[in-house]
Short mmCIF file of N, CA and C in Angstrom, two decimals:
data_model
loop_
_atom_site.label_atom_id
_atom_site.label_comp_id
_atom_site.label_asym_id
_atom_site.label_seq_id
_atom_site.Cartn_x
_atom_site.Cartn_y
_atom_site.Cartn_z
N MET A 30 13.09 23.74 -98.47
CA MET A 30 11.66 23.70 -98.62
C MET A 30 11.20 24.67 -99.68
N ASN A 31 10.30 24.23 -100.48
CA ASN A 31 9.79 25.09 -101.54
C ASN A 31 8.41 25.66 -101.20
N PHE A 32 8.15 26.00 -99.96
CA PHE A 32 6.88 26.54 -99.51
C PHE A 32 7.18 27.91 -98.83
N ARG A 33 6.46 28.96 -99.28
CA ARG A 33 6.64 30.28 -98.70
C ARG A 33 5.34 30.73 -98.14
N PRO A 34 5.26 30.94 -96.78
CA PRO A 34 3.99 31.47 -96.27
C PRO A 34 3.74 32.90 -96.74
N LEU A 35 2.51 33.27 -96.76
CA LEU A 35 2.09 34.62 -97.19
C LEU A 35 1.83 35.55 -96.01
N HIS A 36 2.05 36.81 -96.25
CA HIS A 36 1.71 37.91 -95.31
C HIS A 36 2.40 37.68 -93.98
N ASP A 37 1.55 37.63 -92.86
CA ASP A 37 2.17 37.56 -91.57
C ASP A 37 2.07 36.08 -90.98
N ARG A 38 2.19 35.17 -91.86
CA ARG A 38 2.15 33.75 -91.42
C ARG A 38 3.58 33.18 -91.36
N VAL A 39 3.77 32.17 -90.46
CA VAL A 39 5.08 31.53 -90.35
C VAL A 39 4.87 30.01 -90.37
N VAL A 40 5.89 29.29 -90.75
CA VAL A 40 5.86 27.83 -90.71
C VAL A 40 6.77 27.37 -89.53
N VAL A 41 6.24 26.55 -88.69
CA VAL A 41 6.91 26.17 -87.42
C VAL A 41 7.03 24.62 -87.32
N ARG A 42 8.21 24.18 -86.94
CA ARG A 42 8.43 22.79 -86.61
C ARG A 42 8.39 22.64 -85.09
N ARG A 43 7.51 21.78 -84.59
CA ARG A 43 7.42 21.58 -83.15
C ARG A 43 8.72 21.00 -82.61
N VAL A 44 9.11 21.44 -81.42
CA VAL A 44 10.30 20.87 -80.71
C VAL A 44 9.77 19.98 -79.59
N GLU A 45 10.18 18.79 -79.61
CA GLU A 45 9.74 17.83 -78.60
C GLU A 45 10.18 18.20 -77.24
N SER A 46 9.34 18.06 -76.26
CA SER A 46 9.68 18.38 -74.85
C SER A 46 10.51 17.22 -74.26
N GLU A 47 11.10 17.54 -73.12
CA GLU A 47 11.95 16.50 -72.48
C GLU A 47 11.14 15.34 -72.03
N ALA A 48 11.72 14.18 -72.07
CA ALA A 48 11.01 12.92 -71.62
C ALA A 48 11.20 12.71 -70.14
N LYS A 49 11.98 13.56 -69.49
CA LYS A 49 12.21 13.42 -68.04
C LYS A 49 11.91 14.70 -67.30
N THR A 50 11.49 14.62 -66.09
CA THR A 50 11.26 15.83 -65.30
C THR A 50 12.61 16.25 -64.72
N ALA A 51 12.69 17.35 -64.00
CA ALA A 51 13.89 17.81 -63.41
C ALA A 51 14.40 16.85 -62.39
N GLY A 52 13.46 16.15 -61.74
CA GLY A 52 13.85 15.19 -60.74
C GLY A 52 14.26 13.80 -61.24
N GLY A 53 14.12 13.65 -62.55
CA GLY A 53 14.59 12.37 -63.17
C GLY A 53 13.44 11.40 -63.51
N ILE A 54 12.17 11.79 -63.26
CA ILE A 54 11.08 10.91 -63.51
C ILE A 54 10.81 10.88 -65.02
N ILE A 55 10.72 9.72 -65.57
CA ILE A 55 10.46 9.57 -67.03
C ILE A 55 8.97 9.70 -67.29
N ILE A 56 8.60 10.55 -68.22
CA ILE A 56 7.22 10.81 -68.55
C ILE A 56 6.84 9.90 -69.73
N PRO A 57 5.85 9.08 -69.55
CA PRO A 57 5.42 8.22 -70.66
C PRO A 57 4.75 9.00 -71.78
N ASP A 58 4.76 8.48 -72.97
CA ASP A 58 4.18 9.21 -74.14
C ASP A 58 2.72 9.51 -73.92
N THR A 59 1.98 8.67 -73.22
CA THR A 59 0.55 8.87 -73.07
C THR A 59 0.28 10.07 -72.19
N ALA A 60 1.22 10.53 -71.36
CA ALA A 60 1.03 11.63 -70.40
C ALA A 60 1.59 12.90 -70.95
N LYS A 61 2.32 12.87 -72.07
CA LYS A 61 2.90 14.06 -72.62
C LYS A 61 1.88 14.95 -73.31
N GLU A 62 1.98 16.21 -73.13
CA GLU A 62 1.14 17.14 -73.90
C GLU A 62 1.87 17.51 -75.22
N THR A 63 1.09 18.00 -76.19
CA THR A 63 1.62 18.42 -77.46
C THR A 63 2.59 19.65 -77.14
N PRO A 64 3.79 19.59 -77.70
CA PRO A 64 4.74 20.67 -77.44
C PRO A 64 4.18 22.01 -77.88
N GLN A 65 4.46 23.03 -77.09
CA GLN A 65 4.09 24.41 -77.44
C GLN A 65 5.28 25.20 -77.69
N GLU A 66 6.36 24.56 -78.06
CA GLU A 66 7.60 25.23 -78.40
C GLU A 66 7.99 24.76 -79.77
N GLY A 67 8.56 25.63 -80.55
CA GLY A 67 8.92 25.26 -81.88
C GLY A 67 10.09 26.12 -82.46
N GLU A 68 10.43 25.71 -83.67
CA GLU A 68 11.50 26.47 -84.44
C GLU A 68 10.84 26.96 -85.70
N ILE A 69 11.07 28.24 -86.02
CA ILE A 69 10.51 28.78 -87.21
C ILE A 69 11.33 28.34 -88.44
N ILE A 70 10.63 27.82 -89.41
CA ILE A 70 11.26 27.30 -90.65
C ILE A 70 11.24 28.37 -91.72
N ALA A 71 10.13 29.04 -91.90
CA ALA A 71 9.95 30.05 -92.95
C ALA A 71 8.99 31.11 -92.51
N VAL A 72 9.20 32.35 -92.93
CA VAL A 72 8.29 33.45 -92.62
C VAL A 72 7.78 34.13 -93.88
N GLY A 73 6.63 34.78 -93.79
CA GLY A 73 6.08 35.49 -94.87
C GLY A 73 6.69 36.89 -94.94
N SER A 74 6.31 37.62 -95.90
CA SER A 74 6.95 38.97 -96.10
C SER A 74 6.48 40.06 -95.13
N GLY A 75 5.32 39.82 -94.49
CA GLY A 75 4.78 40.80 -93.55
C GLY A 75 3.40 41.20 -93.83
N ALA A 76 2.81 41.92 -92.87
CA ALA A 76 1.40 42.40 -93.04
C ALA A 76 1.48 43.84 -93.56
N ARG A 77 0.38 44.32 -94.03
CA ARG A 77 0.33 45.70 -94.49
C ARG A 77 -0.49 46.52 -93.44
N ASP A 78 -0.06 47.73 -93.18
CA ASP A 78 -0.80 48.58 -92.25
C ASP A 78 -1.92 49.31 -93.05
N GLU A 79 -2.64 50.27 -92.31
CA GLU A 79 -3.75 50.96 -92.91
C GLU A 79 -3.32 51.74 -94.14
N ALA A 80 -2.09 52.22 -94.13
CA ALA A 80 -1.62 53.01 -95.28
C ALA A 80 -1.05 52.16 -96.45
N GLY A 81 -1.08 50.85 -96.26
CA GLY A 81 -0.64 49.97 -97.29
C GLY A 81 0.85 49.67 -97.23
N LYS A 82 1.55 50.18 -96.19
CA LYS A 82 2.97 50.03 -96.08
C LYS A 82 3.25 48.58 -95.49
N LEU A 83 4.23 47.93 -96.03
CA LEU A 83 4.61 46.57 -95.55
C LEU A 83 5.30 46.69 -94.20
N VAL A 84 4.78 45.92 -93.21
CA VAL A 84 5.35 45.91 -91.90
C VAL A 84 5.98 44.50 -91.69
N PRO A 85 7.34 44.44 -91.69
CA PRO A 85 8.02 43.12 -91.55
C PRO A 85 7.71 42.44 -90.26
N LEU A 86 7.92 41.13 -90.20
CA LEU A 86 7.63 40.38 -88.98
C LEU A 86 8.76 40.56 -88.00
N ASP A 87 8.43 40.31 -86.66
CA ASP A 87 9.43 40.45 -85.59
C ASP A 87 10.25 39.17 -85.49
N VAL A 88 9.82 38.08 -86.14
CA VAL A 88 10.51 36.78 -85.99
C VAL A 88 11.15 36.45 -87.36
N LYS A 89 12.18 35.54 -87.30
CA LYS A 89 12.86 35.15 -88.51
C LYS A 89 13.11 33.60 -88.49
N ALA A 90 13.46 33.04 -89.59
CA ALA A 90 13.71 31.62 -89.64
C ALA A 90 14.82 31.31 -88.69
N GLY A 91 14.67 30.20 -87.99
CA GLY A 91 15.69 29.80 -87.01
C GLY A 91 15.37 30.18 -85.56
N ASP A 92 14.45 31.11 -85.34
CA ASP A 92 14.05 31.54 -84.00
C ASP A 92 13.29 30.41 -83.32
N ARG A 93 13.56 30.18 -82.00
CA ARG A 93 12.83 29.29 -81.13
C ARG A 93 11.72 30.06 -80.51
N ILE A 94 10.51 29.57 -80.54
CA ILE A 94 9.35 30.34 -80.09
C ILE A 94 8.46 29.50 -79.18
N LEU A 95 7.61 30.20 -78.46
CA LEU A 95 6.55 29.62 -77.68
C LEU A 95 5.20 30.07 -78.27
N PHE A 96 4.24 29.12 -78.40
CA PHE A 96 2.93 29.50 -78.99
C PHE A 96 1.84 28.84 -78.23
N GLY A 97 0.62 29.29 -78.42
CA GLY A 97 -0.52 28.83 -77.68
C GLY A 97 -0.84 27.35 -78.00
N LYS A 98 -1.52 26.74 -77.08
CA LYS A 98 -1.83 25.27 -77.13
C LYS A 98 -2.63 24.99 -78.45
N TRP A 99 -3.55 25.85 -78.83
CA TRP A 99 -4.38 25.54 -79.95
C TRP A 99 -4.03 26.37 -81.19
N SER A 100 -2.85 26.91 -81.21
CA SER A 100 -2.38 27.82 -82.30
C SER A 100 -2.07 27.04 -83.55
N GLY A 101 -2.31 27.68 -84.68
CA GLY A 101 -1.83 27.17 -85.96
C GLY A 101 -2.70 26.08 -86.58
N THR A 102 -2.34 25.77 -87.78
CA THR A 102 -2.99 24.72 -88.58
C THR A 102 -1.95 23.72 -88.89
N GLU A 103 -2.19 22.45 -88.55
CA GLU A 103 -1.23 21.37 -88.82
C GLU A 103 -1.27 20.99 -90.29
N VAL A 104 -0.09 20.91 -90.88
CA VAL A 104 0.06 20.52 -92.32
C VAL A 104 1.20 19.51 -92.43
N LYS A 105 1.26 18.81 -93.50
CA LYS A 105 2.30 17.91 -93.80
C LYS A 105 3.00 18.32 -95.06
N LEU A 106 4.26 18.80 -94.99
CA LEU A 106 5.01 19.23 -96.12
C LEU A 106 6.27 18.40 -96.25
N ASN A 107 6.49 17.81 -97.43
CA ASN A 107 7.63 16.89 -97.68
C ASN A 107 7.75 15.82 -96.65
N GLY A 108 6.58 15.27 -96.17
CA GLY A 108 6.58 14.19 -95.22
C GLY A 108 6.79 14.59 -93.77
N GLU A 109 6.94 15.86 -93.52
CA GLU A 109 7.16 16.37 -92.17
C GLU A 109 5.94 17.12 -91.64
N ASP A 110 5.58 16.85 -90.36
CA ASP A 110 4.41 17.48 -89.70
C ASP A 110 4.87 18.88 -89.27
N LEU A 111 4.21 19.92 -89.79
CA LEU A 111 4.54 21.30 -89.45
C LEU A 111 3.27 22.04 -89.06
N LEU A 112 3.46 23.30 -88.54
CA LEU A 112 2.35 24.17 -88.21
C LEU A 112 2.48 25.41 -89.07
N ILE A 113 1.31 25.96 -89.54
CA ILE A 113 1.32 27.30 -90.15
C ILE A 113 0.46 28.15 -89.25
N MET A 114 1.01 29.28 -88.78
CA MET A 114 0.26 30.14 -87.85
C MET A 114 0.59 31.58 -88.19
N LYS A 115 -0.26 32.48 -87.69
CA LYS A 115 -0.06 33.88 -87.83
C LYS A 115 0.93 34.33 -86.77
N GLU A 116 1.66 35.43 -87.05
CA GLU A 116 2.63 35.94 -86.06
C GLU A 116 1.96 36.30 -84.70
N SER A 117 0.71 36.68 -84.76
CA SER A 117 0.00 37.06 -83.51
C SER A 117 -0.24 35.88 -82.63
N ASP A 118 -0.18 34.63 -83.15
CA ASP A 118 -0.30 33.42 -82.33
C ASP A 118 0.95 33.12 -81.50
N ILE A 119 2.05 33.76 -81.89
CA ILE A 119 3.32 33.52 -81.17
C ILE A 119 3.36 34.34 -79.89
N MET A 120 3.69 33.68 -78.78
CA MET A 120 3.72 34.44 -77.48
C MET A 120 5.08 35.03 -77.26
N GLY A 121 6.17 34.46 -77.79
CA GLY A 121 7.45 35.08 -77.55
C GLY A 121 8.55 34.19 -78.18
N ILE A 122 9.74 34.83 -78.20
CA ILE A 122 10.92 34.22 -78.70
C ILE A 122 11.79 33.70 -77.56
N ILE A 123 12.31 32.53 -77.58
CA ILE A 123 13.15 31.99 -76.54
C ILE A 123 14.57 32.42 -76.91
N GLY A 124 15.20 33.12 -76.04
CA GLY A 124 16.40 33.78 -76.37
C GLY A 124 17.67 33.07 -76.05
#
């Protein structure tokens, strides 16, 4: 990809949720919620603190993350639907 996010922003690809429940019930597309899990594709260089020093991000490309339901801005890059969000919108890394 030839897109690099700036500052403390990251590019995320949504990861589709399971189509079945743990009990084996198949969830139809109309009942599924938008996935709140994703994989980081690209990260910015980091934010600057009050002194102007660059503070790198805690996440890196390839990390699987959880984010808020309304987080990020949806964009289409190279025909793929992606999200651009600030690092502060990320709730955590799935380990």
